[in-house]
Each structure stands twice: as C-alpha cells, then as structure tokens.
Coordinates of C-alpha atoms in Angstrom, one line a residue:
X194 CA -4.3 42.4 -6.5
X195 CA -7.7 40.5 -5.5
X196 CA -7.6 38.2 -2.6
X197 CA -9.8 37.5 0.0
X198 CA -10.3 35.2 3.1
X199 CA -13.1 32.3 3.4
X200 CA -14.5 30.4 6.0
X201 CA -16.8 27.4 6.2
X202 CA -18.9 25.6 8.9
X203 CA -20.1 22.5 8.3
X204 CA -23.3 20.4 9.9
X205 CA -21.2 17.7 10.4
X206 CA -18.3 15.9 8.9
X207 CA -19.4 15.2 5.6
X208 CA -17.6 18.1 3.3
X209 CA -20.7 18.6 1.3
X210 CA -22.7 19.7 4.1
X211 CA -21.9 23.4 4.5
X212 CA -24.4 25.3 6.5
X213 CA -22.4 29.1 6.6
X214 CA -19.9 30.6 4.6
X215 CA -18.1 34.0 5.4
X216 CA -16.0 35.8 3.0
X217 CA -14.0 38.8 3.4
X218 CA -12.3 40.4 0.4
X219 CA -9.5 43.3 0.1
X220 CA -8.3 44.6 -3.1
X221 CA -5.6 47.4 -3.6
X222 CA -4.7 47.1 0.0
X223 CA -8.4 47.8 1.1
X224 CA -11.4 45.8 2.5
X225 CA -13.7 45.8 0.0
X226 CA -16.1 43.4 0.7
X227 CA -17.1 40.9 3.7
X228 CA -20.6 39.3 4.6
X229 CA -21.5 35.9 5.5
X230 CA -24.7 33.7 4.5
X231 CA -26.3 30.6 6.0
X232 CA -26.8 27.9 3.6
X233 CA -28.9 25.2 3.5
X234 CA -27.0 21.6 2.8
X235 CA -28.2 19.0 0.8
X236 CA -30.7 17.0 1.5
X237 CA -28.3 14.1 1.2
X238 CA -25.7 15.9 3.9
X239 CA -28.5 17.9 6.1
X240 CA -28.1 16.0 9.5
X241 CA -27.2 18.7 12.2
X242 CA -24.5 16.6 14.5
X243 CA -24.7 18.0 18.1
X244 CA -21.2 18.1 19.0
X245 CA -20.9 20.8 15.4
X246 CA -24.0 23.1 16.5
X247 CA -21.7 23.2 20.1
X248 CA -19.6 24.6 17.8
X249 CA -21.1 27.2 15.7
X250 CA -24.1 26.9 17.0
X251 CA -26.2 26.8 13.9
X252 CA -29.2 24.6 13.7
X253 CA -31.3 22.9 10.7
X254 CA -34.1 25.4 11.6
X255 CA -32.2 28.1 11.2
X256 CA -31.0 27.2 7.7
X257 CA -34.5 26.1 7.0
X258 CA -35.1 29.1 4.7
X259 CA -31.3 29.4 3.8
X260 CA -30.4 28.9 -0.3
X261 CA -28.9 25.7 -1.1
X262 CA -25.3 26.2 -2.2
X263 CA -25.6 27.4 -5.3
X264 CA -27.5 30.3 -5.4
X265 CA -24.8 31.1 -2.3
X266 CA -21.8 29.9 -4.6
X267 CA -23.3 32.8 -7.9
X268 CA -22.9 35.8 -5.0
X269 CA -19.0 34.6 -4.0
X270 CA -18.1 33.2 -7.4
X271 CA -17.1 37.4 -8.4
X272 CA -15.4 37.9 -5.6
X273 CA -13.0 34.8 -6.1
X274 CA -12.5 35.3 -9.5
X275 CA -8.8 36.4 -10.8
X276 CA -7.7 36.4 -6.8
X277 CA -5.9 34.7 -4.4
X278 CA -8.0 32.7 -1.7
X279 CA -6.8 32.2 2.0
X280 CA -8.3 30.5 5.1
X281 CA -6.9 29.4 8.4
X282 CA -6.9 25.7 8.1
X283 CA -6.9 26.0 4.4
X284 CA -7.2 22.5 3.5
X285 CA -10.8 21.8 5.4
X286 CA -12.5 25.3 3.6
X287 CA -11.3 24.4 0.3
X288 CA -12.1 20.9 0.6
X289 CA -15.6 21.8 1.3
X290 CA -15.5 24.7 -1.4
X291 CA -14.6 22.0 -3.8
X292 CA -17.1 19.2 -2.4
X293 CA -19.7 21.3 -2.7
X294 CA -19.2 22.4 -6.0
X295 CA -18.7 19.2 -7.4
X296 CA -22.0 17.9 -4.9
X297 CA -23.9 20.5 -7.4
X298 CA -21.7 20.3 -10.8
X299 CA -20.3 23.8 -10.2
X300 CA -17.2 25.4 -11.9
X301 CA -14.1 25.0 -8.9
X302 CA -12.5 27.7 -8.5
X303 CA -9.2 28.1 -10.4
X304 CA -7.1 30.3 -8.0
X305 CA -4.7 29.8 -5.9
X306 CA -4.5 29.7 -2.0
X307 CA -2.5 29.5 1.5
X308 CA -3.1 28.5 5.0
X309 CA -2.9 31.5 7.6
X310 CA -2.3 28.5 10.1
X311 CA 0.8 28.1 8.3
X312 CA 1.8 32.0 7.8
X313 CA 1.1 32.5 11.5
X314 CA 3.8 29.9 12.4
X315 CA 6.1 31.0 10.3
X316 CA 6.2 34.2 11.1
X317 CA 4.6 34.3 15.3
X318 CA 6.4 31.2 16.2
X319 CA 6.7 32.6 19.4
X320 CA 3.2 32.1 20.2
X321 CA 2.0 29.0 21.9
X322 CA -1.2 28.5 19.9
X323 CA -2.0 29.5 16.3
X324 CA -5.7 28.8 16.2
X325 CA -7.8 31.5 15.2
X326 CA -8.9 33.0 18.4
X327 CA -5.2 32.7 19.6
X328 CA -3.7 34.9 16.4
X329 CA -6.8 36.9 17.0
X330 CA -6.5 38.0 20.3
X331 CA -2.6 38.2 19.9
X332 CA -3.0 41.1 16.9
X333 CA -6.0 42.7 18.5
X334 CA -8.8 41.8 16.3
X335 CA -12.4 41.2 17.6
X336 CA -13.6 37.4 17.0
X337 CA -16.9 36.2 17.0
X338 CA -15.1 32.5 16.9
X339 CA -16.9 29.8 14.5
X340 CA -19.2 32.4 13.1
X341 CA -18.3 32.5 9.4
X342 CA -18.4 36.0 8.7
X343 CA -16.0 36.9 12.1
X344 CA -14.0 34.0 11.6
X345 CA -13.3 35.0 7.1
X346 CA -13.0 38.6 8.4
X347 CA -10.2 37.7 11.6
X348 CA -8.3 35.5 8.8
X349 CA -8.2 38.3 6.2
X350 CA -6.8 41.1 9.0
X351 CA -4.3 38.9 9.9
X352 CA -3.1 38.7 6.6
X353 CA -3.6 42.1 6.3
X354 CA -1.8 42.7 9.2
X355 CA 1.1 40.4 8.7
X356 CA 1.8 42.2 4.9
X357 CA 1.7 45.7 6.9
X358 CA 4.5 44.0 9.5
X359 CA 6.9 42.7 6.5
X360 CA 6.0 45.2 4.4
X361 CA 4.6 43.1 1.3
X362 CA 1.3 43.9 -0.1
X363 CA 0.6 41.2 -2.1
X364 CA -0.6 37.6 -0.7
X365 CA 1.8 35.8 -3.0
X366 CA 4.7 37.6 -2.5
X367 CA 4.0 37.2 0.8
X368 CA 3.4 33.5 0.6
X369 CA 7.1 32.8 -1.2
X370 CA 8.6 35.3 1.3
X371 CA 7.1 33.3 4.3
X372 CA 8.0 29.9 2.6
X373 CA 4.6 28.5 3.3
X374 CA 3.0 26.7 0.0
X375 CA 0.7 28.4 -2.4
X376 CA -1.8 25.1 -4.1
X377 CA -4.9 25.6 -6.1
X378 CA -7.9 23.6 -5.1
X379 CA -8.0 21.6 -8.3
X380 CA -4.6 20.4 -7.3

C-alpha cells in the first residue's frame, strides 16, 4: 500500500499561509518518491513573522518566485491519492493541507492519516522527548530540522523504521496495532 509522510512550514500562524511543503512517499515497502517545494502564500496570508523564519528560516524573498499553492497542490495531489498520509504533529500539517485547499477551492484530500508524535510514544516511551529531532537522532536518521523536505523524509523513516521493528508493513495495521487513531482530514 501507498502512504507517504508530509510536512508543512508556515510564515506565520495563519494555516493558509504555507511557504514549503516536503513530501516523502513509500509504496511496496520502498521510497519511491520525496522532494520539497517552496510556495508562495497568499497575498491575504504572505506576512513573514520573525520569530517563524527563526525557525525555518525561509523568507518572503525567497518565495518571491515560488508557485502559489495550487500549482504546488497538482504535483502532490498523485502522490496522496488512494494512500495513507502521516506527519509528526499531524493535526497542524493537515490543518494547513485543508486550509489551503479550501483558501483556493481545491479537492481535500480523502485519505486517512496518523500522528508519528503519537506512534513514537506509544511505542519509544522510554525516550524523554518525541519531537522530531529527538526520534531522529534516537533511530539514526540525518535531520535537516524545519526544512520540509528533511523533516517529511525523517517522519516517513521513522515509520518505516518502526513497521521494520514490529514487523507490520502497512501504516494502518500499524496504526490499530499501536492504538494510536487513524482520522481523515475532512473529519
């Protein structure tokens, strides 16, 4: 089965103002697929907040020449198609997946997803943090933290690594196995 692993930054708090997106997809047990774009927000939602370029340090002038969301959301919509979506923090990238589609009249996804925040506690509950970077560094995988691309690409290996510890190769199995809850965005 189809799932891959997304990962939004925003320019500030606003939901509709993505400016990056990284996606990282396996099928059959493979990585098939993982880039990242820069997108330019809405007009509406284009204020760069300081305290968010701290962060991921992207800049209105760097997403000066970026595609507005749309022309972004026509390259990921085949990838998320017939799969199964994760994202650590799950509730903030699919809040802006769905903001910005409805900010530009675009189809939501129908697919369900999970929160690796949520399958790292479950099953590491031994370690003290489960942010990203800390899951990250515990399993071994190389983080670029808050760059989209690094940050899709370190949730999808932990998946991928977690289904290789327990032995279950698909994300819902998985999911039910770990007890953390599988939603859909429209939900």
């Amino acid at each position: 089965m189809k799932w891959a692993a997304i990962d939004f930054e925003t320019a500030n708090p606003s939901s509709m103002s993505a400016c990056a997106v990284g996606l990282t997809v396996f099928d059959e047990g493979e990585m098939v697929f993982s880039d990242s774009w820069l997108i330019r927000p809405h007009p509406y939602y284009d204020a760069f907040y300081p305290s968010f370029i701290d962060i991921h340090g992207i800049t209105s002038s760097q997403v000066a020449d970026a595609p507005f969301f749309p022309t972004v959301y026509n390259q990921l919509k085949p990838w998320l198609d017939g799969g199964v979506l994760c994202a650590h923090n799950a509730e903030f990238d699919m809040k802006v997946l769905a903001s910005c589609c409805s900010l530009y009249r675009l189809e939501i996804p129908d697919v369900p997803y999970f929160c690796t925040v949520r399958l790292s506690r479950k099953v590491y509950p031994y370690l003290s943090h489960h942010r990203l970077n800390d899951v990250c560094d515990y399993m071994g995988i190389q983080l670029d933290h808050h760059d989209a691309g690094s940050d899709a690409r370190g949730c999808a290996l932990i998946v991928a690594n977690t289904m290789n510890l327990m032995q279950i190769y698909e994300p819902l199995p998985l999911a039910e196995a770990c007890q953390i809850p599988v939603k859909k965005i429209l939900e």
